[in-house]
Protein backbone atom coordinates (compact mmCIF):
# COMPACT_ATOMS: atom_id res chain seq x y z
CA UNK A 1 0.00 0.00 0.00
CA UNK A 2 1.49 3.34 -1.05
CA UNK A 3 1.68 6.33 1.29
CA UNK A 4 -0.94 8.15 -0.76
CA UNK A 5 -3.28 5.18 -0.51
CA UNK A 6 -2.62 5.02 3.24
CA UNK A 7 -3.57 8.69 3.70
CA UNK A 8 -6.69 8.27 1.55
CA UNK A 9 -7.84 5.25 3.56
CA UNK A 10 -7.18 7.07 6.83
CA UNK A 11 -9.29 10.05 5.80
CA UNK A 12 -12.09 7.80 4.59
CA UNK A 13 -12.11 5.97 7.93
CA UNK A 14 -12.26 9.27 9.86
CA UNK A 15 -15.00 10.67 7.62
CA UNK A 16 -17.12 7.54 7.95
CA UNK A 17 -17.20 8.07 11.74
CA UNK A 18 -17.82 11.81 11.73
CA UNK A 19 -19.53 12.20 15.12
CA UNK A 20 -16.98 10.15 17.02
CA UNK A 21 -14.08 11.87 15.28
CA UNK A 22 -15.60 15.30 15.93
CA UNK A 23 -15.93 14.61 19.66
CA UNK A 24 -12.33 13.43 19.79
CA UNK A 25 -11.10 16.52 17.95
CA UNK A 26 -13.21 18.68 20.27
CA UNK A 27 -11.45 17.28 23.33
CA UNK A 28 -8.04 18.21 21.92
CA UNK A 29 -9.35 21.57 20.65
CA UNK A 30 -10.54 22.60 24.13
CA UNK A 31 -7.23 21.61 25.70
CA UNK A 32 -5.12 23.49 23.15
CA UNK A 33 -7.29 26.63 23.32
CA UNK A 34 -7.22 26.56 27.13
CA UNK A 35 -3.42 26.33 27.20
CA UNK A 36 -2.98 29.22 24.73
CA UNK A 37 -5.41 31.54 26.52
CA UNK A 38 -4.11 30.57 29.97
CA UNK A 39 -0.50 31.32 29.06
CA UNK A 40 -1.63 34.52 27.31
CA UNK A 41 -3.64 35.57 30.37
CA UNK A 42 -0.61 35.07 32.60
CA UNK A 43 1.67 36.98 30.23
CA UNK A 44 -0.89 39.77 29.91
CA UNK A 45 -1.29 40.10 33.67
CA UNK A 46 2.48 40.13 34.13
CA UNK A 47 2.94 42.78 31.45
CA UNK A 48 0.18 44.95 32.94
CA UNK A 49 1.61 44.81 36.45
CA UNK A 50 5.18 45.36 35.27
CA UNK A 51 4.10 48.29 33.13
CA UNK A 52 2.35 49.92 36.07
CA UNK A 53 5.38 49.41 38.31
CA UNK A 54 7.84 50.52 35.65
CA UNK A 55 5.86 53.71 35.13
CA UNK A 56 7.06 54.80 38.56
CA UNK A 57 10.60 54.92 37.19
CA UNK A 58 13.71 52.82 37.71
CA UNK A 59 15.23 55.33 40.11
CA UNK A 60 12.17 56.03 42.26
CA UNK A 61 11.46 54.86 45.80
CA UNK A 62 7.96 54.73 47.28
CA UNK A 63 7.62 55.67 50.94
CA UNK A 64 4.40 54.52 52.63
CA UNK A 65 3.06 54.69 56.16
CA UNK A 66 3.08 51.81 58.59
CA UNK A 67 0.21 49.88 60.17
CA UNK A 68 -2.34 51.24 62.60
CA UNK A 69 -3.81 49.21 65.47
CA UNK A 70 -7.43 49.75 66.42
CA UNK A 71 -9.32 47.73 69.02
CA UNK A 72 -6.46 45.25 69.22
CA UNK A 73 -6.62 44.63 65.47
CA UNK A 74 -3.55 45.54 63.43
CA UNK A 75 -4.34 47.02 60.03
CA UNK A 76 -2.37 46.66 56.84
CA UNK A 77 0.48 48.80 55.62
CA UNK A 78 -0.66 52.35 54.90
CA UNK A 79 -3.36 52.45 57.59
CA UNK A 80 -1.32 54.55 60.02
CA UNK A 81 -0.81 58.32 59.85
CA UNK A 82 2.91 58.33 60.57
CA UNK A 83 4.20 60.39 57.63
CA UNK A 84 3.83 64.15 57.42
CA UNK A 85 4.54 66.90 54.94
CA UNK A 86 7.33 68.01 57.28
CA UNK A 87 8.98 64.57 56.83
CA UNK A 88 8.84 65.00 53.05
CA UNK A 89 10.35 68.50 53.20
CA UNK A 90 13.15 67.20 55.39
CA UNK A 91 13.96 64.39 52.93
CA UNK A 92 14.01 66.97 50.11
CA UNK A 93 16.99 68.71 51.71
CA UNK A 94 20.14 67.90 49.72
CA UNK A 95 22.26 68.40 52.82
CA UNK A 96 20.29 65.67 54.60
CA UNK A 97 19.79 63.28 51.66
CA UNK A 98 22.31 64.16 48.94
CA UNK A 99 21.31 61.22 46.71
CA UNK A 100 17.62 62.24 46.60
CA UNK A 101 16.97 64.86 43.92
CA UNK A 102 13.18 65.22 44.15
CA UNK A 103 10.45 64.45 46.66
CA UNK A 104 6.73 64.36 45.94
CA UNK A 105 4.45 63.80 48.96
CA UNK A 106 0.90 62.68 48.23
CA UNK A 107 -2.38 63.14 50.06
CA UNK A 108 -4.86 60.95 48.16
CA UNK A 109 -8.61 61.44 48.52
CA UNK A 110 -11.71 60.62 46.52
CA UNK A 111 -14.06 63.60 46.32
CA UNK A 112 -16.91 65.05 44.33
CA UNK A 113 -15.84 67.76 41.91
CA UNK A 114 -18.20 70.36 40.46
CA UNK A 115 -17.90 72.62 37.44
CA UNK A 116 -20.97 74.71 36.77
CA UNK A 117 -23.96 72.37 36.67
CA UNK A 118 -21.88 69.21 36.20
CA UNK A 119 -20.27 67.06 38.85
CA UNK A 120 -17.87 64.11 38.84
CA UNK A 121 -16.32 61.94 41.53
CA UNK A 122 -12.62 61.36 41.04
CA UNK A 123 -9.25 61.05 42.74
CA UNK A 124 -7.92 64.29 44.18
CA UNK A 125 -4.18 64.29 44.92
CA UNK A 126 -2.53 66.89 47.07
CA UNK A 127 1.13 67.07 46.13
CA UNK A 128 4.11 69.35 45.61
CA UNK A 129 5.58 70.98 42.53
CA UNK A 130 8.03 68.06 42.19
CA UNK A 131 5.25 65.60 41.26
CA UNK A 132 5.57 66.31 37.54
CA UNK A 133 9.27 65.43 37.49
CA UNK A 134 9.09 62.43 39.81
CA UNK A 135 6.19 60.82 37.94
CA UNK A 136 7.65 61.71 34.53
CA UNK A 137 4.47 63.45 33.36
CA UNK A 138 4.03 66.54 31.22
CA UNK A 139 1.43 69.28 30.85
CA UNK A 140 -0.50 69.57 27.58
CA UNK A 141 -2.04 72.98 28.31
CA UNK A 142 -1.20 75.69 30.78
CA UNK A 143 1.32 74.98 33.53
CA UNK A 144 1.86 73.05 36.73
CA UNK A 145 1.72 74.81 40.08
CA UNK A 146 5.00 76.22 41.42
CA UNK A 147 6.74 75.77 44.80
CA UNK A 148 5.62 79.32 45.68
CA UNK A 149 1.98 78.43 44.99
CA UNK A 150 2.33 75.34 47.17
CA UNK A 151 3.84 77.36 50.02
CA UNK A 152 1.17 80.08 49.72
CA UNK A 153 -1.69 77.57 49.52
CA UNK A 154 -2.86 78.89 46.16
CA UNK A 155 -6.33 77.66 45.17
CA UNK A 156 -5.27 76.18 41.83
CA UNK A 157 -5.60 72.78 40.19
CA UNK A 158 -4.14 70.73 37.35
CA UNK A 159 -6.53 68.16 35.91
CA UNK A 160 -6.46 65.11 33.66
CA UNK A 161 -8.05 65.10 30.22
CA UNK A 162 -10.75 62.60 31.22
CA UNK A 163 -11.70 64.70 34.23
CA UNK A 164 -11.96 67.80 32.04
CA UNK A 165 -14.25 65.98 29.63
CA UNK A 166 -16.49 64.62 32.39
CA UNK A 167 -16.84 68.11 33.88
CA UNK A 168 -17.74 69.55 30.49
CA UNK A 169 -14.73 71.89 30.33
CA UNK A 170 -12.62 69.89 27.88
CA UNK A 171 -12.88 72.54 25.17
CA UNK A 172 -11.39 75.42 27.15
CA UNK A 173 -10.35 74.22 30.61
CA UNK A 174 -7.79 76.89 31.52
CA UNK A 175 -9.17 79.55 33.87
CA UNK A 176 -12.31 77.54 34.60
CA UNK A 177 -13.42 77.36 38.21
CA UNK A 178 -14.13 74.00 39.80
CA UNK A 179 -14.87 73.09 43.38
CA UNK A 180 -13.62 70.10 45.36
CA UNK A 181 -15.53 69.35 48.57
CA UNK A 182 -16.84 72.91 48.39
CA UNK A 183 -13.38 74.46 47.96
CA UNK A 184 -13.17 76.65 44.81
CA UNK A 185 -10.12 76.06 42.62
CA UNK A 186 -8.94 77.59 39.35
CA UNK A 187 -7.72 75.24 36.60
CA UNK A 188 -4.24 76.31 35.50
CA UNK A 189 -3.16 73.21 33.56
CA UNK A 190 -4.19 69.96 31.88
CA UNK A 191 -1.97 66.86 31.95
CA UNK A 192 -0.92 65.02 28.82
CA UNK A 193 -2.73 61.72 28.38
CA UNK A 194 -1.12 58.66 29.97
CA UNK A 195 -3.82 55.99 29.49
CA UNK A 196 -4.62 53.17 31.88
CA UNK A 197 -2.11 51.77 34.34
CA UNK A 198 -3.04 48.47 36.00
CA UNK A 199 -6.74 49.21 35.55
CA UNK A 200 -6.45 52.82 36.80
CA UNK A 201 -7.21 55.70 34.46
CA UNK A 202 -4.19 58.00 34.83
CA UNK A 203 -6.09 60.74 32.99
CA UNK A 204 -8.87 60.93 35.56
CA UNK A 205 -7.39 62.90 38.45
CA UNK A 206 -7.06 66.35 39.94
CA UNK A 207 -3.77 67.61 41.33
CA UNK A 208 -3.92 70.35 43.97
CA UNK A 209 -1.16 71.93 46.12
CA UNK A 210 -0.73 69.72 49.16
CA UNK A 211 -1.15 72.66 51.52
CA UNK A 212 -4.65 73.31 50.17
CA UNK A 213 -5.69 69.66 50.45
CA UNK A 214 -4.37 69.33 53.99
CA UNK A 215 -5.93 72.55 55.27
CA UNK A 216 -9.25 72.70 53.44
CA UNK A 217 -10.09 69.33 51.84
CA UNK A 218 -8.61 66.38 53.79
CA UNK A 219 -8.24 68.25 57.09
CA UNK A 220 -5.18 66.24 58.10
CA UNK A 221 -1.45 66.96 58.18
CA UNK A 222 -0.50 63.36 57.40
CA UNK A 223 0.41 62.18 53.90
CA UNK A 224 -0.59 58.96 52.17
CA UNK A 225 2.75 58.25 50.50
CA UNK A 226 5.89 59.94 49.29
CA UNK A 227 7.75 59.45 45.99
CA UNK A 228 11.52 59.77 46.28
CA UNK A 229 13.60 60.19 43.13
CA UNK A 230 17.26 59.19 43.37
CA UNK A 231 20.02 60.78 41.30
CA UNK A 232 20.25 57.63 39.21
CA UNK A 233 19.43 53.96 39.33
CA UNK A 234 22.91 53.25 40.71
CA UNK A 235 22.26 55.70 43.56
CA UNK A 236 18.99 54.01 44.54
CA UNK A 237 20.60 52.04 47.37
CA UNK A 238 22.27 55.12 48.84
CA UNK A 239 19.01 57.10 48.59
CA UNK A 240 17.20 54.27 50.37
CA UNK A 241 19.70 54.26 53.23
CA UNK A 242 19.58 58.05 53.58
CA UNK A 243 15.78 58.16 53.71
CA UNK A 244 15.60 55.24 56.10
CA UNK A 245 18.17 56.68 58.53
CA UNK A 246 16.64 60.16 58.46
CA UNK A 247 13.09 58.96 59.09
CA UNK A 248 14.17 56.70 61.94
CA UNK A 249 15.85 59.70 63.53
CA UNK A 250 12.88 62.03 62.90
CA UNK A 251 10.43 59.52 64.39
CA UNK A 252 12.82 58.75 67.27
CA UNK A 253 12.91 55.03 66.49
CA UNK A 254 16.02 53.22 67.73
CA UNK A 255 15.18 49.74 66.49
CA UNK A 256 14.74 49.58 62.67
CA UNK A 257 12.35 46.65 63.13
CA UNK A 258 9.91 49.05 64.81
CA UNK A 259 9.85 51.45 61.85
CA UNK A 260 6.43 53.01 61.28
CA UNK A 261 7.05 53.39 57.55
CA UNK A 262 8.03 51.26 54.57
CA UNK A 263 10.35 52.14 51.70
CA UNK A 264 9.89 50.10 48.54
CA UNK A 265 11.79 50.05 45.27
CA UNK A 266 9.58 49.44 42.19
CA UNK A 267 12.22 47.03 40.83
CA UNK A 268 11.63 44.81 43.87
CA UNK A 269 7.87 44.96 43.34
CA UNK A 270 8.35 44.07 39.67
CA UNK A 271 10.47 41.04 40.53
CA UNK A 272 7.95 39.83 43.11
CA UNK A 273 5.01 40.40 40.77
CA UNK A 274 6.76 38.53 37.96
CA UNK A 275 7.45 35.55 40.22
CA UNK A 276 3.83 35.40 41.37
CA UNK A 277 2.50 35.72 37.82
CA UNK A 278 4.89 33.04 36.52
CA UNK A 279 3.81 30.63 39.25
CA UNK A 280 0.14 31.35 38.54
CA UNK A 281 0.65 30.91 34.79
CA UNK A 282 2.37 27.55 35.23
CA UNK A 283 -0.37 26.40 37.61
CA UNK A 284 -3.17 27.35 35.21
CA UNK A 285 -1.29 25.93 32.22
CA UNK A 286 -0.81 22.68 34.13
CA UNK A 287 -4.54 22.46 34.78
CA UNK A 288 -5.23 23.15 31.12
CA UNK A 289 -2.68 20.47 30.14
CA UNK A 290 -4.81 17.90 31.96
CA UNK A 291 -7.52 18.46 29.38
CA UNK A 292 -4.91 17.70 26.70
CA UNK A 293 -4.23 14.40 28.43
CA UNK A 294 -7.95 13.67 28.43
CA UNK A 295 -8.02 14.50 24.73
CA UNK A 296 -5.16 12.08 24.12
CA UNK A 297 -7.01 9.33 25.93
CA UNK A 298 -9.97 10.12 23.70
CA UNK A 299 -7.76 9.56 20.63
CA UNK A 300 -6.62 6.21 21.99
CA UNK A 301 -10.19 5.26 22.81
CA UNK A 302 -11.55 5.98 19.34
CA UNK A 303 -8.62 4.17 17.70
CA UNK A 304 -9.10 1.08 19.89
CA UNK A 305 -12.81 1.06 19.06
CA UNK A 306 -11.93 1.54 15.41
CA UNK A 307 -9.58 -1.47 15.52
CA UNK A 308 -12.29 -3.59 17.13
CA UNK A 309 -14.91 -2.57 14.58
CA UNK A 310 -12.61 -3.08 11.59
CA UNK A 311 -11.15 -6.46 12.45
CA UNK A 312 -12.57 -8.09 9.34
CA UNK A 313 -11.35 -5.19 7.16
CA UNK A 314 -7.84 -5.55 8.62
CA UNK A 315 -7.91 -9.32 8.02
CA UNK A 316 -9.01 -8.82 4.43
CA UNK A 317 -6.25 -6.27 3.80
CA UNK A 318 -3.65 -8.63 5.23
CA UNK A 319 -5.02 -11.52 3.19
CA UNK A 320 -4.62 -9.38 0.08
CA UNK A 321 -0.99 -8.67 0.91
CA UNK A 322 -0.97 -5.65 3.22
CA UNK A 323 2.05 -5.78 5.51
CA UNK A 324 1.86 -5.15 9.29
CA UNK A 325 3.79 -1.90 8.77
CA UNK A 326 1.18 -0.70 6.24
CA UNK A 327 -1.66 -1.46 8.70
CA UNK A 328 0.26 0.22 11.51
CA UNK A 329 0.95 3.24 9.33
CA UNK A 330 -2.71 3.66 8.42
CA UNK A 331 -3.86 3.80 12.04
CA UNK A 332 -1.04 6.14 12.99
CA UNK A 333 -2.05 8.48 10.17
CA UNK A 334 -5.63 8.45 11.45
CA UNK A 335 -4.55 9.24 15.01
CA UNK A 336 -2.13 11.97 13.90
CA UNK A 337 -4.78 13.54 11.68
CA UNK A 338 -7.20 13.73 14.61
CA UNK A 339 -4.50 15.26 16.81
CA UNK A 340 -3.36 17.84 14.27
CA UNK A 341 -6.92 18.82 13.36
CA UNK A 342 -7.69 19.41 17.02
CA UNK A 343 -4.38 21.26 17.37
CA UNK A 344 -4.91 23.69 14.50
CA UNK A 345 -8.55 24.33 15.40
CA UNK A 346 -7.63 24.77 19.07
CA UNK A 347 -4.86 27.22 18.14
CA UNK A 348 -7.33 29.20 16.03
CA UNK A 349 -9.91 29.30 18.83
CA UNK A 350 -7.22 30.24 21.37
CA UNK A 351 -5.91 33.12 19.26
CA UNK A 352 -9.44 34.29 18.47
CA UNK A 353 -10.31 34.22 22.18
CA UNK A 354 -7.15 36.17 23.03
CA UNK A 355 -8.19 38.85 20.54
CA UNK A 356 -11.90 39.07 21.42
CA UNK A 357 -11.95 38.67 25.22
CA UNK A 358 -10.06 41.93 25.96
CA UNK A 359 -12.79 43.78 24.02
CA UNK A 360 -15.51 42.21 26.18
CA UNK A 361 -13.80 42.42 29.58
CA UNK A 362 -11.03 44.51 31.16
CA UNK A 363 -8.59 41.64 30.82
CA UNK A 364 -5.37 41.70 28.85
CA UNK A 365 -4.38 38.51 27.03
CA UNK A 366 -1.10 38.47 25.13
CA UNK A 367 -0.74 36.00 22.28
CA UNK A 368 2.37 33.95 23.03
CA UNK A 369 3.41 32.44 19.71
CA UNK A 370 5.72 29.85 21.22
CA UNK A 371 2.71 28.55 23.16
CA UNK A 372 0.67 28.41 19.92
CA UNK A 373 3.39 26.54 18.02
CA UNK A 374 4.14 24.32 21.01
CA UNK A 375 0.48 23.42 21.42
CA UNK A 376 0.21 22.30 17.79
CA UNK A 377 3.36 20.23 18.25
CA UNK A 378 1.90 18.69 21.41
CA UNK A 379 -1.29 17.85 19.52
CA UNK A 380 0.73 15.98 16.89
CA UNK A 381 2.66 14.13 19.60
CA UNK A 382 -0.63 13.25 21.30
CA UNK A 383 -1.97 11.79 18.07
CA UNK A 384 1.17 9.77 17.48
CA UNK A 385 1.73 8.76 21.09
CA UNK A 386 -1.80 7.65 21.85
CA UNK A 387 -2.18 6.04 18.44
CA UNK A 388 0.85 3.76 18.74
CA UNK A 389 -0.81 1.07 20.86
CA UNK A 390 -4.01 0.78 18.77
CA UNK A 391 -1.91 0.73 15.58
CA UNK A 392 0.38 -1.96 16.96
CA UNK A 393 -2.62 -4.00 18.06
CA UNK A 394 -4.13 -3.79 14.58
CA UNK A 395 -0.82 -4.78 12.97
CA UNK A 396 -0.52 -7.89 15.18
CA UNK A 397 -3.87 -9.35 14.12
CA UNK A 398 -3.51 -12.63 12.24
CA UNK A 399 -5.39 -12.63 8.90
CA UNK A 400 -7.21 -15.94 9.51
CA UNK A 401 -8.36 -14.89 13.00
CA UNK A 402 -9.49 -11.52 11.73
CA UNK A 403 -11.53 -12.98 8.86
CA UNK A 404 -13.06 -15.57 11.17
CA UNK A 405 -14.21 -12.99 13.78
CA UNK A 406 -17.83 -11.87 14.01
CSV table of C-alpha atoms in Angstrom, one decimal, residues 144-382:
chain,number,residue,atom,x,y,z
A,144,UNK,CA,1.9,73.1,36.7
A,145,UNK,CA,1.7,74.8,40.1
A,146,UNK,CA,5.0,76.2,41.4
A,147,UNK,CA,6.7,75.8,44.8
A,148,UNK,CA,5.6,79.3,45.7
A,149,UNK,CA,2.0,78.4,45.0
A,150,UNK,CA,2.3,75.3,47.2
A,151,UNK,CA,3.8,77.4,50.0
A,152,UNK,CA,1.2,80.1,49.7
A,153,UNK,CA,-1.7,77.6,49.5
A,154,UNK,CA,-2.9,78.9,46.2
A,155,UNK,CA,-6.3,77.7,45.2
A,156,UNK,CA,-5.3,76.2,41.8
A,157,UNK,CA,-5.6,72.8,40.2
A,158,UNK,CA,-4.1,70.7,37.3
A,159,UNK,CA,-6.5,68.2,35.9
A,160,UNK,CA,-6.5,65.1,33.7
A,161,UNK,CA,-8.1,65.1,30.2
A,162,UNK,CA,-10.7,62.6,31.2
A,163,UNK,CA,-11.7,64.7,34.2
A,164,UNK,CA,-12.0,67.8,32.0
A,165,UNK,CA,-14.3,66.0,29.6
A,166,UNK,CA,-16.5,64.6,32.4
A,167,UNK,CA,-16.8,68.1,33.9
A,168,UNK,CA,-17.7,69.6,30.5
A,169,UNK,CA,-14.7,71.9,30.3
A,170,UNK,CA,-12.6,69.9,27.9
A,171,UNK,CA,-12.9,72.5,25.2
A,172,UNK,CA,-11.4,75.4,27.1
A,173,UNK,CA,-10.4,74.2,30.6
A,174,UNK,CA,-7.8,76.9,31.5
A,175,UNK,CA,-9.2,79.5,33.9
A,176,UNK,CA,-12.3,77.5,34.6
A,177,UNK,CA,-13.4,77.4,38.2
A,178,UNK,CA,-14.1,74.0,39.8
A,179,UNK,CA,-14.9,73.1,43.4
A,180,UNK,CA,-13.6,70.1,45.4
A,181,UNK,CA,-15.5,69.3,48.6
A,182,UNK,CA,-16.8,72.9,48.4
A,183,UNK,CA,-13.4,74.5,48.0
A,184,UNK,CA,-13.2,76.7,44.8
A,185,UNK,CA,-10.1,76.1,42.6
A,186,UNK,CA,-8.9,77.6,39.3
A,187,UNK,CA,-7.7,75.2,36.6
A,188,UNK,CA,-4.2,76.3,35.5
A,189,UNK,CA,-3.2,73.2,33.6
A,190,UNK,CA,-4.2,70.0,31.9
A,191,UNK,CA,-2.0,66.9,32.0
A,192,UNK,CA,-0.9,65.0,28.8
A,193,UNK,CA,-2.7,61.7,28.4
A,194,UNK,CA,-1.1,58.7,30.0
A,195,UNK,CA,-3.8,56.0,29.5
A,196,UNK,CA,-4.6,53.2,31.9
A,197,UNK,CA,-2.1,51.8,34.3
A,198,UNK,CA,-3.0,48.5,36.0
A,199,UNK,CA,-6.7,49.2,35.6
A,200,UNK,CA,-6.5,52.8,36.8
A,201,UNK,CA,-7.2,55.7,34.5
A,202,UNK,CA,-4.2,58.0,34.8
A,203,UNK,CA,-6.1,60.7,33.0
A,204,UNK,CA,-8.9,60.9,35.6
A,205,UNK,CA,-7.4,62.9,38.4
A,206,UNK,CA,-7.1,66.4,39.9
A,207,UNK,CA,-3.8,67.6,41.3
A,208,UNK,CA,-3.9,70.3,44.0
A,209,UNK,CA,-1.2,71.9,46.1
A,210,UNK,CA,-0.7,69.7,49.2
A,211,UNK,CA,-1.1,72.7,51.5
A,212,UNK,CA,-4.7,73.3,50.2
A,213,UNK,CA,-5.7,69.7,50.5
A,214,UNK,CA,-4.4,69.3,54.0
A,215,UNK,CA,-5.9,72.5,55.3
A,216,UNK,CA,-9.2,72.7,53.4
A,217,UNK,CA,-10.1,69.3,51.8
A,218,UNK,CA,-8.6,66.4,53.8
A,219,UNK,CA,-8.2,68.2,57.1
A,220,UNK,CA,-5.2,66.2,58.1
A,221,UNK,CA,-1.4,67.0,58.2
A,222,UNK,CA,-0.5,63.4,57.4
A,223,UNK,CA,0.4,62.2,53.9
A,224,UNK,CA,-0.6,59.0,52.2
A,225,UNK,CA,2.7,58.3,50.5
A,226,UNK,CA,5.9,59.9,49.3
A,227,UNK,CA,7.7,59.4,46.0
A,228,UNK,CA,11.5,59.8,46.3
A,229,UNK,CA,13.6,60.2,43.1
A,230,UNK,CA,17.3,59.2,43.4
A,231,UNK,CA,20.0,60.8,41.3
A,232,UNK,CA,20.3,57.6,39.2
A,233,UNK,CA,19.4,54.0,39.3
A,234,UNK,CA,22.9,53.2,40.7
A,235,UNK,CA,22.3,55.7,43.6
A,236,UNK,CA,19.0,54.0,44.5
A,237,UNK,CA,20.6,52.0,47.4
A,238,UNK,CA,22.3,55.1,48.8
A,239,UNK,CA,19.0,57.1,48.6
A,240,UNK,CA,17.2,54.3,50.4
A,241,UNK,CA,19.7,54.3,53.2
A,242,UNK,CA,19.6,58.1,53.6
A,243,UNK,CA,15.8,58.2,53.7
A,244,UNK,CA,15.6,55.2,56.1
A,245,UNK,CA,18.2,56.7,58.5
A,246,UNK,CA,16.6,60.2,58.5
A,247,UNK,CA,13.1,59.0,59.1
A,248,UNK,CA,14.2,56.7,61.9
A,249,UNK,CA,15.9,59.7,63.5
A,250,UNK,CA,12.9,62.0,62.9
A,251,UNK,CA,10.4,59.5,64.4
A,252,UNK,CA,12.8,58.7,67.3
A,253,UNK,CA,12.9,55.0,66.5
A,254,UNK,CA,16.0,53.2,67.7
A,255,UNK,CA,15.2,49.7,66.5
A,256,UNK,CA,14.7,49.6,62.7
A,257,UNK,CA,12.3,46.7,63.1
A,258,UNK,CA,9.9,49.1,64.8
A,259,UNK,CA,9.9,51.4,61.8
A,260,UNK,CA,6.4,53.0,61.3
A,261,UNK,CA,7.1,53.4,57.6
A,262,UNK,CA,8.0,51.3,54.6
A,263,UNK,CA,10.4,52.1,51.7
A,264,UNK,CA,9.9,50.1,48.5
A,265,UNK,CA,11.8,50.0,45.3
A,266,UNK,CA,9.6,49.4,42.2
A,267,UNK,CA,12.2,47.0,40.8
A,268,UNK,CA,11.6,44.8,43.9
A,269,UNK,CA,7.9,45.0,43.3
A,270,UNK,CA,8.4,44.1,39.7
A,271,UNK,CA,10.5,41.0,40.5
A,272,UNK,CA,8.0,39.8,43.1
A,273,UNK,CA,5.0,40.4,40.8
A,274,UNK,CA,6.8,38.5,38.0
A,275,UNK,CA,7.5,35.6,40.2
A,276,UNK,CA,3.8,35.4,41.4
A,277,UNK,CA,2.5,35.7,37.8
A,278,UNK,CA,4.9,33.0,36.5
A,279,UNK,CA,3.8,30.6,39.3
A,280,UNK,CA,0.1,31.3,38.5
A,281,UNK,CA,0.7,30.9,34.8
A,282,UNK,CA,2.4,27.5,35.2
A,283,UNK,CA,-0.4,26.4,37.6
A,284,UNK,CA,-3.2,27.3,35.2
A,285,UNK,CA,-1.3,25.9,32.2
A,286,UNK,CA,-0.8,22.7,34.1
A,287,UNK,CA,-4.5,22.5,34.8
A,288,UNK,CA,-5.2,23.1,31.1
A,289,UNK,CA,-2.7,20.5,30.1
A,290,UNK,CA,-4.8,17.9,32.0
A,291,UNK,CA,-7.5,18.5,29.4
A,292,UNK,CA,-4.9,17.7,26.7
A,293,UNK,CA,-4.2,14.4,28.4
A,294,UNK,CA,-7.9,13.7,28.4
A,295,UNK,CA,-8.0,14.5,24.7
A,296,UNK,CA,-5.2,12.1,24.1
A,297,UNK,CA,-7.0,9.3,25.9
A,298,UNK,CA,-10.0,10.1,23.7
A,299,UNK,CA,-7.8,9.6,20.6
A,300,UNK,CA,-6.6,6.2,22.0
A,301,UNK,CA,-10.2,5.3,22.8
A,302,UNK,CA,-11.6,6.0,19.3
A,303,UNK,CA,-8.6,4.2,17.7
A,304,UNK,CA,-9.1,1.1,19.9
A,305,UNK,CA,-12.8,1.1,19.1
A,306,UNK,CA,-11.9,1.5,15.4
A,307,UNK,CA,-9.6,-1.5,15.5
A,308,UNK,CA,-12.3,-3.6,17.1
A,309,UNK,CA,-14.9,-2.6,14.6
A,310,UNK,CA,-12.6,-3.1,11.6
A,311,UNK,CA,-11.1,-6.5,12.5
A,312,UNK,CA,-12.6,-8.1,9.3
A,313,UNK,CA,-11.3,-5.2,7.2
A,314,UNK,CA,-7.8,-5.5,8.6
A,315,UNK,CA,-7.9,-9.3,8.0
A,316,UNK,CA,-9.0,-8.8,4.4
A,317,UNK,CA,-6.3,-6.3,3.8
A,318,UNK,CA,-3.7,-8.6,5.2
A,319,UNK,CA,-5.0,-11.5,3.2
A,320,UNK,CA,-4.6,-9.4,0.1
A,321,UNK,CA,-1.0,-8.7,0.9
A,322,UNK,CA,-1.0,-5.6,3.2
A,323,UNK,CA,2.1,-5.8,5.5
A,324,UNK,CA,1.9,-5.1,9.3
A,325,UNK,CA,3.8,-1.9,8.8
A,326,UNK,CA,1.2,-0.7,6.2
A,327,UNK,CA,-1.7,-1.5,8.7
A,328,UNK,CA,0.3,0.2,11.5
A,329,UNK,CA,1.0,3.2,9.3
A,330,UNK,CA,-2.7,3.7,8.4
A,331,UNK,CA,-3.9,3.8,12.0
A,332,UNK,CA,-1.0,6.1,13.0
A,333,UNK,CA,-2.0,8.5,10.2
A,334,UNK,CA,-5.6,8.4,11.4
A,335,UNK,CA,-4.6,9.2,15.0
A,336,UNK,CA,-2.1,12.0,13.9
A,337,UNK,CA,-4.8,13.5,11.7
A,338,UNK,CA,-7.2,13.7,14.6
A,339,UNK,CA,-4.5,15.3,16.8
A,340,UNK,CA,-3.4,17.8,14.3
A,341,UNK,CA,-6.9,18.8,13.4
A,342,UNK,CA,-7.7,19.4,17.0
A,343,UNK,CA,-4.4,21.3,17.4
A,344,UNK,CA,-4.9,23.7,14.5
A,345,UNK,CA,-8.5,24.3,15.4
A,346,UNK,CA,-7.6,24.8,19.1
A,347,UNK,CA,-4.9,27.2,18.1
A,348,UNK,CA,-7.3,29.2,16.0
A,349,UNK,CA,-9.9,29.3,18.8
A,350,UNK,CA,-7.2,30.2,21.4
A,351,UNK,CA,-5.9,33.1,19.3
A,352,UNK,CA,-9.4,34.3,18.5
A,353,UNK,CA,-10.3,34.2,22.2
A,354,UNK,CA,-7.2,36.2,23.0
A,355,UNK,CA,-8.2,38.9,20.5
A,356,UNK,CA,-11.9,39.1,21.4
A,357,UNK,CA,-12.0,38.7,25.2
A,358,UNK,CA,-10.1,41.9,26.0
A,359,UNK,CA,-12.8,43.8,24.0
A,360,UNK,CA,-15.5,42.2,26.2
A,361,UNK,CA,-13.8,42.4,29.6
A,362,UNK,CA,-11.0,44.5,31.2
A,363,UNK,CA,-8.6,41.6,30.8
A,364,UNK,CA,-5.4,41.7,28.9
A,365,UNK,CA,-4.4,38.5,27.0
A,366,UNK,CA,-1.1,38.5,25.1
A,367,UNK,CA,-0.7,36.0,22.3
A,368,UNK,CA,2.4,34.0,23.0
A,369,UNK,CA,3.4,32.4,19.7
A,370,UNK,CA,5.7,29.9,21.2
A,371,UNK,CA,2.7,28.5,23.2
A,372,UNK,CA,0.7,28.4,19.9
A,373,UNK,CA,3.4,26.5,18.0
A,374,UNK,CA,4.1,24.3,21.0
A,375,UNK,CA,0.5,23.4,21.4
A,376,UNK,CA,0.2,22.3,17.8
A,377,UNK,CA,3.4,20.2,18.3
A,378,UNK,CA,1.9,18.7,21.4
A,379,UNK,CA,-1.3,17.9,19.5
A,380,UNK,CA,0.7,16.0,16.9
A,381,UNK,CA,2.7,14.1,19.6
A,382,UNK,CA,-0.6,13.2,21.3
